Short mmCIF file of C-alpha atoms in Angstrom, two decimals:
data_model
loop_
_atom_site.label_atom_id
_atom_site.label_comp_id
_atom_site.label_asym_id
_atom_site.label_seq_id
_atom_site.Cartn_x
_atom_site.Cartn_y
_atom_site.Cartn_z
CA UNK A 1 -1.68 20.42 -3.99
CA UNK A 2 -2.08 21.44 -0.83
CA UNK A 3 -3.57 18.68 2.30
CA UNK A 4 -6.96 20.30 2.97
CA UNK A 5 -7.54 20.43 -1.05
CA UNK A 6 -7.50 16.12 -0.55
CA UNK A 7 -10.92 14.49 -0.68
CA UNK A 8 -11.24 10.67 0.59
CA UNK A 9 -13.43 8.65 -1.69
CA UNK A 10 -15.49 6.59 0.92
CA UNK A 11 -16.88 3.38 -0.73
CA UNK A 12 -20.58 2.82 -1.11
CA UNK A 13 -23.27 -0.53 -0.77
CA UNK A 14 -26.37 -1.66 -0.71
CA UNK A 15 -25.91 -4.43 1.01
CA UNK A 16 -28.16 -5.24 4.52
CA UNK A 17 -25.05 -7.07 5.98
CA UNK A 18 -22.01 -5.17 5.54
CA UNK A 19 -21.78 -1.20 5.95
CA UNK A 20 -19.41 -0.34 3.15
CA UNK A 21 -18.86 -2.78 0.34
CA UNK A 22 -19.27 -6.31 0.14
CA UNK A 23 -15.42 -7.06 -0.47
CA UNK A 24 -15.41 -6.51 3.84
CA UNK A 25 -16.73 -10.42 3.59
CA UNK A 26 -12.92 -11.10 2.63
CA UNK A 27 -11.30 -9.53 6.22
CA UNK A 28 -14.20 -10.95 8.03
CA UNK A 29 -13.73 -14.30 6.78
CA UNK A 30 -10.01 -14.11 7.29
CA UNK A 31 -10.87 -13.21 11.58
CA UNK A 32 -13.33 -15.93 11.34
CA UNK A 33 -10.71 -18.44 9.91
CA UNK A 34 -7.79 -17.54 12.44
CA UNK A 35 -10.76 -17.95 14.82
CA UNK A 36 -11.35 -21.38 13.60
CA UNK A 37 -7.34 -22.29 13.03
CA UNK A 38 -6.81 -21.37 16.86
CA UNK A 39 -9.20 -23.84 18.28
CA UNK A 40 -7.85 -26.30 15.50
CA UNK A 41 -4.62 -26.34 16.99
CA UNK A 42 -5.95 -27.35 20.51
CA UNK A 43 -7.39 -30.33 19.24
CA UNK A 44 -5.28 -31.16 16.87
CA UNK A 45 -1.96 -31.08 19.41
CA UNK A 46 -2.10 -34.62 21.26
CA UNK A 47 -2.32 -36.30 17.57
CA UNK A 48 0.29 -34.49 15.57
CA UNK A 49 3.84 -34.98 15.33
CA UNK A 50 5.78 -32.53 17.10
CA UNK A 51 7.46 -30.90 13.94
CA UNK A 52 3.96 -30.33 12.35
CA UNK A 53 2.86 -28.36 15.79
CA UNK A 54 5.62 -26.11 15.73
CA UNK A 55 5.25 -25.21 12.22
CA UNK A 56 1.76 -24.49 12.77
CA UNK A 57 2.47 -22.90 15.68
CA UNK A 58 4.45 -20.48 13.84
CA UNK A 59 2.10 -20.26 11.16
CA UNK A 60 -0.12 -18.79 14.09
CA UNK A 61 1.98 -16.32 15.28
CA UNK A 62 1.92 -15.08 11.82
CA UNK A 63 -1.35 -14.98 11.60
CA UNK A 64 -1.65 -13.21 14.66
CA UNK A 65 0.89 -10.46 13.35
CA UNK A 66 -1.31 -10.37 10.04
CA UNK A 67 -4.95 -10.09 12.02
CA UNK A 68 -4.09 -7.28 14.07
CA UNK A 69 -2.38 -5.24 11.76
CA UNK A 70 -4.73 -6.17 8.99
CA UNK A 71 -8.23 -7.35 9.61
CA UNK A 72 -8.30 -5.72 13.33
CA UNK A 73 -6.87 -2.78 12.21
CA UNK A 74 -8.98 -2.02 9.22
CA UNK A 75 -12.21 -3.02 11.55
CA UNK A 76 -11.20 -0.60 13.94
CA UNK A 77 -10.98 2.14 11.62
CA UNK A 78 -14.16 0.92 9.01
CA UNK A 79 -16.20 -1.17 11.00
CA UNK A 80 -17.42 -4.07 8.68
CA UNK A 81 -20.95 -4.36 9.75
CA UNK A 82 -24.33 -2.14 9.15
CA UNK A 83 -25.31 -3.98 12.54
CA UNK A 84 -23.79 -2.56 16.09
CA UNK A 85 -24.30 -5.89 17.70
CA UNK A 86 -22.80 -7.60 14.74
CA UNK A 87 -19.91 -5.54 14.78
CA UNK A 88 -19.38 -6.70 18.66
CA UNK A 89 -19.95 -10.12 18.13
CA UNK A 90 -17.53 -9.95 15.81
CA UNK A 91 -14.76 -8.37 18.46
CA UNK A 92 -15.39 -10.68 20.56
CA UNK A 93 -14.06 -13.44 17.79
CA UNK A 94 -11.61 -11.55 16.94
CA UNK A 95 -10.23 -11.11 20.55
CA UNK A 96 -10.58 -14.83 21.09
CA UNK A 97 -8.44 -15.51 18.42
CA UNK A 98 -5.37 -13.12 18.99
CA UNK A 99 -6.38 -13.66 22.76
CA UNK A 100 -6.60 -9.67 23.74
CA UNK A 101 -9.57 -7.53 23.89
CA UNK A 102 -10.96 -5.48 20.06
CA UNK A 103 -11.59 -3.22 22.08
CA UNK A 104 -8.81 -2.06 24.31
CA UNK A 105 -6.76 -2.21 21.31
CA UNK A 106 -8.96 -0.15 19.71
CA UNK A 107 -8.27 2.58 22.35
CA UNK A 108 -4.82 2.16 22.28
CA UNK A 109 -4.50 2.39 18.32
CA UNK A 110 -6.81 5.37 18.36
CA UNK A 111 -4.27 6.95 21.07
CA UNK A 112 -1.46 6.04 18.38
CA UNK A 113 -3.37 8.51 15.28
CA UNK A 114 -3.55 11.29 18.33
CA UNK A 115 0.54 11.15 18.63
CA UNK A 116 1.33 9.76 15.32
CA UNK A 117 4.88 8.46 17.09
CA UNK A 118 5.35 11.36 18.51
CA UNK A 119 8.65 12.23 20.12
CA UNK A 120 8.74 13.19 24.14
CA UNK A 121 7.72 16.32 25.57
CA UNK A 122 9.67 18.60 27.87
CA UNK A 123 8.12 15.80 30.55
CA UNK A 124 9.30 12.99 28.48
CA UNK A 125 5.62 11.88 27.78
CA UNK A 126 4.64 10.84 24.39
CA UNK A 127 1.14 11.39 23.38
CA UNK A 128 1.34 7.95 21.13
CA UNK A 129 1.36 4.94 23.95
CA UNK A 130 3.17 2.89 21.54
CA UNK A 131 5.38 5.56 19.68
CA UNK A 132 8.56 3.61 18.87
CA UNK A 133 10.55 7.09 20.77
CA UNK A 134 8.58 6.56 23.87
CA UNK A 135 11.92 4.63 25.64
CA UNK A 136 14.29 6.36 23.16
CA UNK A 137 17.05 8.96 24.26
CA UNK A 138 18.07 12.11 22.67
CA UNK A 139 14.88 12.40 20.50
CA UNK A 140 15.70 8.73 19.01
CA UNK A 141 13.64 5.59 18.51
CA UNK A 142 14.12 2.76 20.75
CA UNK A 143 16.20 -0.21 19.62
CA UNK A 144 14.20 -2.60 17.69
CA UNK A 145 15.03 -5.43 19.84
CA UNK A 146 13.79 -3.74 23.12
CA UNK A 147 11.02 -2.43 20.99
CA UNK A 148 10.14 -5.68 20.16
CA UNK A 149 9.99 -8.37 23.21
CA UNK A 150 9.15 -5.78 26.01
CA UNK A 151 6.27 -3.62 24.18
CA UNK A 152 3.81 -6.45 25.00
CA UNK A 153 4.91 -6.17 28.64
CA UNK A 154 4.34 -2.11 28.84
CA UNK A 155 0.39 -1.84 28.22
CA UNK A 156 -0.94 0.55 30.90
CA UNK A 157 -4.26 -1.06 31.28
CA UNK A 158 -5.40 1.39 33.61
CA UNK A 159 -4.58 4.31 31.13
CA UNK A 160 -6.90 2.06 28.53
CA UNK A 161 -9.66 1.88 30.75
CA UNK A 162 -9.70 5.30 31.90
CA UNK A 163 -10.07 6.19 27.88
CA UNK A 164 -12.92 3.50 27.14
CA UNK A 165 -14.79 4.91 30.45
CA UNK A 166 -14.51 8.45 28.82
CA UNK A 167 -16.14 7.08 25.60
CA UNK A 168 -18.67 5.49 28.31
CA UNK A 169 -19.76 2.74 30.19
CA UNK A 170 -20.72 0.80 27.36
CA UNK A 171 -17.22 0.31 25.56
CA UNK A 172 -15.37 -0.83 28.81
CA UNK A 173 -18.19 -3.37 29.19
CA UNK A 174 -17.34 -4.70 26.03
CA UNK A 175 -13.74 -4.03 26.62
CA UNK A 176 -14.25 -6.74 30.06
CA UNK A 177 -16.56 -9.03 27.83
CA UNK A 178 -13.85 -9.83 25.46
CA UNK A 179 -11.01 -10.04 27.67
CA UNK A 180 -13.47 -12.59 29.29
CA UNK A 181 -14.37 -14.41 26.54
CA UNK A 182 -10.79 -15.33 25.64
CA UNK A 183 -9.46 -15.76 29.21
CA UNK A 184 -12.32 -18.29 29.77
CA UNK A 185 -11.51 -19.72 26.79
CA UNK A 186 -8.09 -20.07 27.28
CA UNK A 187 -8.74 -21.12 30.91
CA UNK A 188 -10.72 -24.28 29.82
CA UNK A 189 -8.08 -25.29 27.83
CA UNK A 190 -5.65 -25.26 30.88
CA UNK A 191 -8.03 -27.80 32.55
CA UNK A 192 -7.80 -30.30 29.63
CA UNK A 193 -4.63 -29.89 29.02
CA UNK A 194 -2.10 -27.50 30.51
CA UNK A 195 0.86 -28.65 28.83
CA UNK A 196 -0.63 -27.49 25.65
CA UNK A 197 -1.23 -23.95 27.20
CA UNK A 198 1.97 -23.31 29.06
CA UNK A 199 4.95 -25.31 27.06
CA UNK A 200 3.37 -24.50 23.19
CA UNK A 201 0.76 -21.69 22.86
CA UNK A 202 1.69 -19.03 25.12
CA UNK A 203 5.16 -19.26 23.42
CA UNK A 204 3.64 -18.76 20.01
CA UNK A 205 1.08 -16.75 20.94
CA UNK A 206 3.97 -14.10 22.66
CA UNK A 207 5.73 -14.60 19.35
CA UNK A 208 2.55 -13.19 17.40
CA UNK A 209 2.35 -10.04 19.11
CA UNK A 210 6.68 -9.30 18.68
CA UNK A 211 5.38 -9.70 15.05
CA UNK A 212 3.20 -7.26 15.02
CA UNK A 213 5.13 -5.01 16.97
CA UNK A 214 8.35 -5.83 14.29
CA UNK A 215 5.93 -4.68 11.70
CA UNK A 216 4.87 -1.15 13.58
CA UNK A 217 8.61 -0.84 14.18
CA UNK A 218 9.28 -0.59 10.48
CA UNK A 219 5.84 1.36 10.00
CA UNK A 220 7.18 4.06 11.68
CA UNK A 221 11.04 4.33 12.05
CA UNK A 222 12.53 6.99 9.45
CA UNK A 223 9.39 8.29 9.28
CA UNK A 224 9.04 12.25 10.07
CA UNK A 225 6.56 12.71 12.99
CA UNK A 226 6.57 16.77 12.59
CA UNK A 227 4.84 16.36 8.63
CA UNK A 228 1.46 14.96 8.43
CA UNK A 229 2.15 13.01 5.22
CA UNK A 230 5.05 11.46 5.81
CA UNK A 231 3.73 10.50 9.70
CA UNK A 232 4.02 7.11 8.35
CA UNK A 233 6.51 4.67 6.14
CA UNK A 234 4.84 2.89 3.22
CA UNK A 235 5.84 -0.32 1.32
CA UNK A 236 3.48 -1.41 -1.37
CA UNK A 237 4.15 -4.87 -2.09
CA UNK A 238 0.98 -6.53 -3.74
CA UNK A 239 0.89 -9.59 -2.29
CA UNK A 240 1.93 -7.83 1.73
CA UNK A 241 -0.98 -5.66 1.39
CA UNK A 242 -3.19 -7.93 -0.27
CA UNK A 243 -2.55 -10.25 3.25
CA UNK A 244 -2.07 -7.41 5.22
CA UNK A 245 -5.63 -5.52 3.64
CA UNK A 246 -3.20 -2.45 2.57
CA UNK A 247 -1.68 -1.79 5.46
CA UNK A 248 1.43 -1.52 3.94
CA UNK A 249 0.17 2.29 2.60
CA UNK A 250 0.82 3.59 5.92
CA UNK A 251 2.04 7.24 5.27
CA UNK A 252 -1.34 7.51 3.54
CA UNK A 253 -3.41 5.73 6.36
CA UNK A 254 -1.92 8.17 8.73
CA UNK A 255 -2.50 10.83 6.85
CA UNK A 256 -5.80 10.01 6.01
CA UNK A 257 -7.06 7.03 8.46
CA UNK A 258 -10.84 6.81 7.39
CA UNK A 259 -9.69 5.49 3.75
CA UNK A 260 -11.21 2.39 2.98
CA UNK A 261 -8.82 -0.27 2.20
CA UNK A 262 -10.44 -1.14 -1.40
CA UNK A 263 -9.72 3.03 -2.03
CA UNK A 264 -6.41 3.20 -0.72
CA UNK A 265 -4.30 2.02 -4.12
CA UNK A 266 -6.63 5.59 -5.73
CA UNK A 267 -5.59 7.42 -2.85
CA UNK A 268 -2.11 6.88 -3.27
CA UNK A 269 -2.68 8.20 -6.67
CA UNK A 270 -3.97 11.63 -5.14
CA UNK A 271 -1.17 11.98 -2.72
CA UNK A 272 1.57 11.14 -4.66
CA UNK A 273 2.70 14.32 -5.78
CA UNK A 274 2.52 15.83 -2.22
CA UNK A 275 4.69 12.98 -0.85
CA UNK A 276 7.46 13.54 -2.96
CA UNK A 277 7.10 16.84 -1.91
CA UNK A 278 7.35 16.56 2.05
CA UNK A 279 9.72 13.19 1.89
CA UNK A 280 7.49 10.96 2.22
CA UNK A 281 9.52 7.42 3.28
CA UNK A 282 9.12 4.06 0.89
CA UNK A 283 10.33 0.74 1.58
CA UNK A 284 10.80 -2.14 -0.88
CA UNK A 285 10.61 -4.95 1.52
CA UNK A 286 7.00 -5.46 4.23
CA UNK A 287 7.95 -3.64 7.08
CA UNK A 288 8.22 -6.61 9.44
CA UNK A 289 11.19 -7.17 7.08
CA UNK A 290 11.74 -3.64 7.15
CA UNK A 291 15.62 -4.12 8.70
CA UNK A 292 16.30 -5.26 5.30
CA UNK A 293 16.22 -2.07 3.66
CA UNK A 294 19.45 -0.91 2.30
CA UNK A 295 18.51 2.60 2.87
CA UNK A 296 17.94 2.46 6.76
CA UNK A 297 18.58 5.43 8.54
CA UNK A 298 21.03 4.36 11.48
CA UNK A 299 19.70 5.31 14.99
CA UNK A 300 21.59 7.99 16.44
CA UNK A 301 22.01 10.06 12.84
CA UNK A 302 19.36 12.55 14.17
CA UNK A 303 20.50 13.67 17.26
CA UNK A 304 24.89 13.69 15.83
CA UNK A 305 23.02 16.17 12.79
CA UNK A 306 21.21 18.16 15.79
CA UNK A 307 24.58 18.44 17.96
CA UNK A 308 26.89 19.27 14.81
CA UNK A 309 24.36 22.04 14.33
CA UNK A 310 24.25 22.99 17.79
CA UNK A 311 28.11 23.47 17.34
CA UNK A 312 27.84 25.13 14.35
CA UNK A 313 25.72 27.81 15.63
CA UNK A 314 27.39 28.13 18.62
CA UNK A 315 30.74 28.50 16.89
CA UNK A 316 29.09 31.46 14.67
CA UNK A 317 27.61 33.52 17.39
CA UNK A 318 30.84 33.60 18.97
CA UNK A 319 32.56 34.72 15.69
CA UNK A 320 30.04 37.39 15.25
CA UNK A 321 30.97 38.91 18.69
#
């Protein structure tokens, strides 16, 4: 089987609400919930114990990890609504929730499928923004822990707006109405109560986002960013991808982005054959656990293989003179 001999099954409805199969009400209900669960904590915080905050608080940070990588991620990629407007009312929930704009992060994630974590150019640029060998050395991926607590901190917001003004003026409008909506949101909340803001959600809210970037850590690291289908690392626990809307299949969402999650478990099926063939990476555990794997590559394997080769070949040319 060769790649361009694949065909993605795209999923079908008649349905006036949602654009390709009713089972979209299940991610958009999720967004709506974390929606609801965010603004749940602000009033529920002067009447709780402490212990039952921070649990929750946790429990959000999860959720955040779990929304972007699942429900914003799949609504980036399959929009859930026949309706435009819909669709950015629904962004805007969704960015008051994890508090960050739908839409910049749809420009940055659409930057990530351009590079695929791709490894630096002669210049040392990576066309991925987020590639997890962007701050490596030697052609390696960063160390996780870096990776981790300082990716939040390296958005180039001015490189995202200069790609949502080339899709036009209309996506960085939305872009600003989001990051608006949850500022404001978040700013009115200061004025009733900043201890809430400052000492308990920005902590957990921070927390989210390492989360999610554990999880793309793991998504992509032992991955092979020179073969289309094995661009990605796949685990394909039920009940991860059942939270995570199938996610985990991320060697075939990379090769293949536009697959609907209800199609991906059939896609795998197609696919299968050519991923053994290329190396295709599996993990048992979900990749924010993904440092559990007792197969891990160890950083710096790559580039000791590429010098002992150097050697090698070095060592032969001067034998054959």
């Amino acid at each position: 089987m060769t790649a361009d001999a694949i065909r993605v099954e795209r999923p079908t409805t008649n349905s006036k609400l949602f654009a390709h199969t009713r089972w979209d009400a299940i991610p958009a209900g999720g967004g709506l919930f974390h929606l609801a669960y965010f603004l749940g904590l602000f009033f529920l915080y002067p009447h709780a114990p402490l212990w039952v905050m921070l649990i929750l608080g946790f429990v959000y940070s999860l959720m955040v990890n779990a929304n972007i990588n699942g429900i914003g991620h799949n609504f980036i990629h399959n929009p859930f609504f026949r309706s435009q407007l819909l669709n950015r009312f629904f962004g805007v929930t969704q960015s008051i929730a994890c508090c960050f704009s739908q839409t910049y992060y749809d420009a940055v994630h659409m930057q990530h499928h351009k590079g695929n974590a791709d490894r630096p150019d002669e210049n040392g640029e990576t066309t991925d923004w987020i590639s997890i060998y962007k701050h490596g050395h030697d052609g390696e991926p960063e160390n996780p822990w870096s990776y981790v607590f300082l990716s939040f901190f390296r958005d180039d917001i001015g490189a995202i707006r200069r790609e949502l003004r080339k899709r036009g003026r209309r996506e960085l409008m939305w872009g600003n109405i989001e990051l608006t909506a949850f500022a404001s949101v978040l700013f009115v909340m200061f004025l009733f109560n900043w201890r809430y803001v400052i000492f308990y959600f920005l902590p957990f809210f921070y927390l989210g986002h390492c989360f999610s970037y554990l999880n793309g850590y793991y998504r992509h690291y032992g991955a092979n960013p020179d073969k289309p289908v094995a661009w990605g690392v796949s685990s394909y626990g039920k009940i991860y991808n059942w939270l995570f809307f199938y996610n985990g299949y991320h060697a075939e969402h990379h090769f293949r982005p536009k697959v609907h999650w209800t199609k991906m478990e059939k896609f795998r099926e197609q696919v299968g054959e050519l991923q053994k063939q290329e190396g295709t990476r599996v993990i048992k555990h979900a990749h924010m656990l993904g440092f559990l794997d007792p197969h891990l590559p160890k950083r710096g394997e790559r580039s000791a293989t590429s010098k002992s080769a150097g050697v090698a070949a070095f060592v032969s040319n001067a034998k054959s003179k």
